[in-house]
Amino acid sequence: MDLTEALRTTGAVREFTAEPVPDEVVTRVLDTARFAPSGGNRQGWRVVVVKDGGTRRRLRDLYLGDWYSYLAMSLAGLTPWAPVTDREAEALAAEGAAALAESAAVGPGGLAEHLDEAPVLLALFADLTRLAAVDRDLDRYTFAGGASIYPFAWSVLLAAREEGLGGVVTTMAIRREDEVRALFGAPDHLALAAVIALGHPVRQPRRLSRGPVAGFATVDRLDGPAFG
């Protein structure tokens, strides 16, 4: 596939067919994704390919633990758990989570409720000993270390696309990181970065909706003239 086409059409896929994905395909995906950039080429990612049914169901349940709070906050017009979101407003909005969970229990449910059924589940961990978190000591939320991990996650999606697969990178399970780490036997220096679901898509996105360049790029200053 042409690179530009891949970059412009590889969207999040959350619905998969029941067709299994052979291990050799997953191996090829990871083998290609490993060439993602990382600070100092330290390649601080660890991946668990989750196969056991019981482990998958436990991961799904942990994921669901905060999923409905996320939905409730989104419906209230908030960006869930944003570093600058008002905590009281979040708590008030999250009170609607129980009703959403009850509604979802009726079915049919989406990716969250059926996470354990995804043909491929990857638990992506970041090795904190290998991340140069240059913003570690700033008095704000830190994110620089993720620049050495999430390009790998994106490369997994691109490599999967080459194999005719689709997928999604989700971070919801991080809310239950201690339990997830225990589930996978992760030592203290490994932090959960994402769960990646892959499979043959029911529908492959072809046209994605994104804001124009002029909406996010300016010249010389953030309050400068729009670029592009």
Short mmCIF file of C-alpha atoms in Angstrom, two decimals:
data_model
loop_
_atom_site.label_atom_id
_atom_site.label_comp_id
_atom_site.label_asym_id
_atom_site.label_seq_id
_atom_site.Cartn_x
_atom_site.Cartn_y
_atom_site.Cartn_z
CA MET A 1 0.00 0.00 0.00
CA ASP A 2 1.17 3.51 -0.79
CA LEU A 3 2.49 5.17 2.40
CA THR A 4 0.44 8.34 2.01
CA GLU A 5 -2.73 6.34 1.47
CA ALA A 6 -1.97 4.22 4.52
CA LEU A 7 -1.39 7.27 6.71
CA ARG A 8 -4.58 8.95 5.52
CA THR A 9 -6.86 5.90 5.79
CA THR A 10 -5.67 3.85 8.76
CA GLY A 11 -8.33 4.66 11.31
CA ALA A 12 -9.33 2.92 14.53
CA VAL A 13 -11.10 -0.40 13.91
CA ARG A 14 -13.19 -1.77 16.77
CA GLU A 15 -15.26 -4.45 15.04
CA PHE A 16 -13.64 -7.67 13.88
CA THR A 17 -14.79 -10.77 12.07
CA ALA A 18 -14.39 -14.15 13.73
CA GLU A 19 -11.56 -15.08 11.35
CA PRO A 20 -8.49 -15.99 13.40
CA VAL A 21 -5.12 -14.33 12.86
CA PRO A 22 -2.25 -16.84 12.70
CA ASP A 23 0.73 -16.38 14.99
CA GLU A 24 3.04 -15.96 12.01
CA VAL A 25 1.05 -12.91 10.91
CA VAL A 26 1.26 -11.37 14.39
CA THR A 27 4.98 -12.10 14.37
CA ARG A 28 5.39 -10.25 11.06
CA VAL A 29 3.44 -7.30 12.42
CA LEU A 30 5.67 -7.05 15.48
CA ASP A 31 8.79 -7.65 13.40
CA THR A 32 7.95 -4.63 11.25
CA ALA A 33 6.77 -2.44 14.13
CA ARG A 34 10.04 -2.92 16.03
CA PHE A 35 11.69 -0.43 13.68
CA ALA A 36 9.66 2.40 15.24
CA PRO A 37 11.77 5.30 16.56
CA SER A 38 12.56 5.63 20.25
CA GLY A 39 14.76 7.92 22.31
CA GLY A 40 18.36 6.73 22.15
CA ASN A 41 17.09 3.70 20.20
CA ARG A 42 16.44 2.12 23.59
CA GLN A 43 13.29 0.36 22.36
CA GLY A 44 11.68 0.44 25.78
CA TRP A 45 8.59 -1.55 24.86
CA ARG A 46 7.51 -4.97 26.06
CA VAL A 47 4.58 -6.83 24.53
CA VAL A 48 2.44 -9.61 25.96
CA VAL A 49 0.44 -11.53 23.34
CA VAL A 50 -2.65 -12.45 25.33
CA LYS A 51 -4.01 -15.86 24.38
CA ASP A 52 -5.44 -17.46 27.53
CA GLY A 53 -9.21 -17.13 27.68
CA GLY A 54 -9.36 -16.48 31.41
CA THR A 55 -6.69 -13.80 31.19
CA ARG A 56 -8.53 -12.17 28.32
CA ARG A 57 -11.77 -12.07 30.27
CA ARG A 58 -10.05 -10.63 33.32
CA LEU A 59 -8.45 -7.93 31.16
CA ARG A 60 -11.88 -7.14 29.70
CA ASP A 61 -13.38 -6.82 33.16
CA LEU A 62 -10.59 -4.49 34.28
CA TYR A 63 -11.10 -2.43 31.14
CA LEU A 64 -14.83 -2.15 31.83
CA GLY A 65 -14.13 -0.94 35.35
CA ASP A 66 -13.79 2.66 34.17
CA TRP A 67 -15.22 2.49 30.67
CA TYR A 68 -18.69 3.64 31.65
CA SER A 69 -17.28 6.54 33.67
CA TYR A 70 -15.43 7.56 30.50
CA LEU A 71 -18.67 7.46 28.53
CA ALA A 72 -20.57 9.39 31.20
CA MET A 73 -17.96 12.15 31.27
CA SER A 74 -17.90 12.32 27.49
CA LEU A 75 -21.68 12.65 27.36
CA ALA A 76 -21.38 15.53 29.83
CA GLY A 77 -19.10 17.35 27.39
CA LEU A 78 -15.88 16.68 29.30
CA THR A 79 -12.61 15.26 28.09
CA PRO A 80 -12.32 12.36 30.53
CA TRP A 81 -9.40 12.61 32.94
CA ALA A 82 -7.79 15.49 31.04
CA PRO A 83 -5.05 17.01 33.25
CA VAL A 84 -6.95 20.30 33.41
CA THR A 85 -10.50 18.96 33.78
CA ASP A 86 -12.34 20.05 36.91
CA ARG A 87 -12.38 17.06 39.28
CA GLU A 88 -15.75 17.94 40.80
CA ALA A 89 -17.34 18.15 37.36
CA GLU A 90 -15.82 14.78 36.52
CA ALA A 91 -17.16 13.18 39.67
CA LEU A 92 -20.63 14.58 39.05
CA ALA A 93 -20.66 13.36 35.46
CA ALA A 94 -19.35 9.93 36.45
CA GLU A 95 -22.44 9.37 38.56
CA GLY A 96 -24.15 8.42 35.32
CA ALA A 97 -21.81 5.47 34.78
CA ALA A 98 -24.01 2.90 36.53
CA ALA A 99 -26.99 3.64 34.29
CA LEU A 100 -24.80 3.30 31.19
CA ALA A 101 -23.46 -0.03 32.44
CA GLU A 102 -26.99 -1.31 32.99
CA SER A 103 -27.99 -0.26 29.50
CA ALA A 104 -24.92 -1.92 27.98
CA ALA A 105 -25.69 -5.17 29.81
CA VAL A 106 -28.77 -5.57 27.62
CA GLY A 107 -26.46 -5.85 24.60
CA PRO A 108 -25.16 -6.07 22.01
CA GLY A 109 -22.17 -4.11 23.34
CA GLY A 110 -19.09 -2.85 21.55
CA LEU A 111 -15.35 -3.38 21.74
CA ALA A 112 -15.24 -2.81 25.50
CA GLU A 113 -17.82 -5.47 26.29
CA HIS A 114 -16.25 -7.90 23.81
CA LEU A 115 -12.59 -7.05 24.25
CA ASP A 116 -11.77 -10.64 25.15
CA GLU A 117 -13.10 -11.78 21.76
CA ALA A 118 -10.68 -9.73 19.65
CA PRO A 119 -8.64 -12.11 17.47
CA VAL A 120 -5.40 -10.54 18.71
CA LEU A 121 -4.84 -8.80 22.04
CA LEU A 122 -1.51 -7.18 22.84
CA ALA A 123 -0.67 -5.68 26.22
CA LEU A 124 1.96 -3.00 25.61
CA PHE A 125 4.23 -2.06 28.51
CA ALA A 126 6.80 0.73 28.79
CA ASP A 127 10.11 0.04 30.51
CA LEU A 128 10.54 3.09 32.73
CA THR A 129 14.28 2.45 32.99
CA ARG A 130 14.60 3.15 29.26
CA LEU A 131 12.53 6.34 28.95
CA ALA A 132 14.25 9.72 28.91
CA ALA A 133 11.31 11.59 30.45
CA VAL A 134 12.77 15.06 29.94
CA ASP A 135 9.66 16.69 31.43
CA ARG A 136 9.80 14.55 34.58
CA ASP A 137 10.56 17.44 36.93
CA LEU A 138 8.18 20.01 35.48
CA ASP A 139 5.19 21.15 37.51
CA ARG A 140 2.66 19.71 35.11
CA TYR A 141 1.44 16.43 33.67
CA THR A 142 4.34 14.62 31.99
CA PHE A 143 4.14 12.94 28.60
CA ALA A 144 7.54 13.16 26.89
CA GLY A 145 8.42 9.55 27.71
CA GLY A 146 5.50 8.37 25.61
CA ALA A 147 7.32 9.62 22.52
CA SER A 148 9.50 6.52 22.83
CA ILE A 149 6.58 4.08 23.12
CA TYR A 150 3.55 5.21 21.13
CA PRO A 151 5.30 5.38 17.75
CA PHE A 152 5.71 1.61 18.20
CA ALA A 153 1.96 1.26 18.85
CA TRP A 154 1.17 3.25 15.70
CA SER A 155 3.64 1.14 13.74
CA VAL A 156 1.77 -1.97 14.92
CA LEU A 157 -1.42 -0.57 13.36
CA LEU A 158 0.34 0.30 10.10
CA ALA A 159 2.03 -3.08 9.88
CA ALA A 160 -1.30 -4.75 10.63
CA ARG A 161 -2.91 -2.76 7.80
CA GLU A 162 -0.33 -4.19 5.40
CA GLU A 163 -1.49 -7.65 6.48
CA GLY A 164 -5.14 -6.82 5.77
CA LEU A 165 -5.94 -6.29 9.43
CA GLY A 166 -7.37 -3.40 11.41
CA GLY A 167 -7.02 -2.44 15.02
CA VAL A 168 -7.17 0.10 17.77
CA VAL A 169 -4.81 1.37 20.47
CA THR A 170 -6.66 1.86 23.74
CA THR A 171 -5.42 3.13 27.09
CA MET A 172 -8.47 2.55 29.28
CA ALA A 173 -6.94 -0.37 31.18
CA ILE A 174 -4.23 1.94 32.53
CA ARG A 175 -6.83 3.12 35.02
CA ARG A 176 -6.43 -0.31 36.65
CA GLU A 177 -2.69 -0.57 36.11
CA ASP A 178 -1.80 -2.29 39.39
CA GLU A 179 -4.25 -5.08 38.70
CA VAL A 180 -3.18 -5.38 35.06
CA ARG A 181 0.46 -5.55 36.07
CA ALA A 182 -0.36 -8.31 38.55
CA LEU A 183 -2.33 -10.16 35.86
CA PHE A 184 0.70 -10.25 33.58
CA GLY A 185 3.41 -10.58 36.19
CA ALA A 186 4.91 -7.19 35.35
CA PRO A 187 7.70 -5.92 37.62
CA ASP A 188 7.59 -2.44 39.13
CA HIS A 189 9.63 -0.78 36.37
CA LEU A 190 7.12 -1.74 33.67
CA ALA A 191 4.12 0.53 33.20
CA LEU A 192 1.08 -0.30 31.09
CA ALA A 193 1.06 1.91 27.99
CA ALA A 194 -1.85 0.45 26.01
CA VAL A 195 -3.87 -2.54 25.00
CA ILE A 196 -3.94 -3.10 21.25
CA ALA A 197 -6.72 -5.13 19.62
CA LEU A 198 -6.24 -6.46 16.09
CA GLY A 199 -8.25 -8.55 13.67
CA HIS A 200 -9.88 -8.70 10.27
CA PRO A 201 -12.13 -5.62 10.14
CA VAL A 202 -15.85 -5.84 9.58
CA ARG A 203 -15.45 -2.50 7.80
CA GLN A 204 -12.14 -0.92 6.84
CA PRO A 205 -12.20 2.90 7.16
CA ARG A 206 -11.47 4.60 3.86
CA ARG A 207 -12.20 8.24 4.56
CA LEU A 208 -11.14 9.77 7.84
CA SER A 209 -12.30 13.12 9.20
CA ARG A 210 -9.55 15.39 10.50
CA GLY A 211 -9.11 19.13 10.93
CA PRO A 212 -7.23 21.07 8.24
CA VAL A 213 -3.58 22.08 8.57
CA ALA A 214 -4.54 25.72 9.02
CA GLY A 215 -6.50 24.74 12.08
CA PHE A 216 -3.42 23.64 14.06
CA ALA A 217 -0.33 25.16 12.39
CA THR A 218 0.76 28.80 12.70
CA VAL A 219 3.82 30.82 11.67
CA ASP A 220 6.49 31.79 14.25
CA ARG A 221 4.10 31.96 17.25
CA LEU A 222 0.98 30.20 18.44
CA ASP A 223 -0.89 33.46 17.92
CA GLY A 224 0.76 33.94 14.52
CA PRO A 225 -0.96 33.67 11.15
CA ALA A 226 -2.31 30.30 10.12
CA PHE A 227 0.05 28.13 8.09
CA GLY A 228 -1.17 26.12 5.14
#
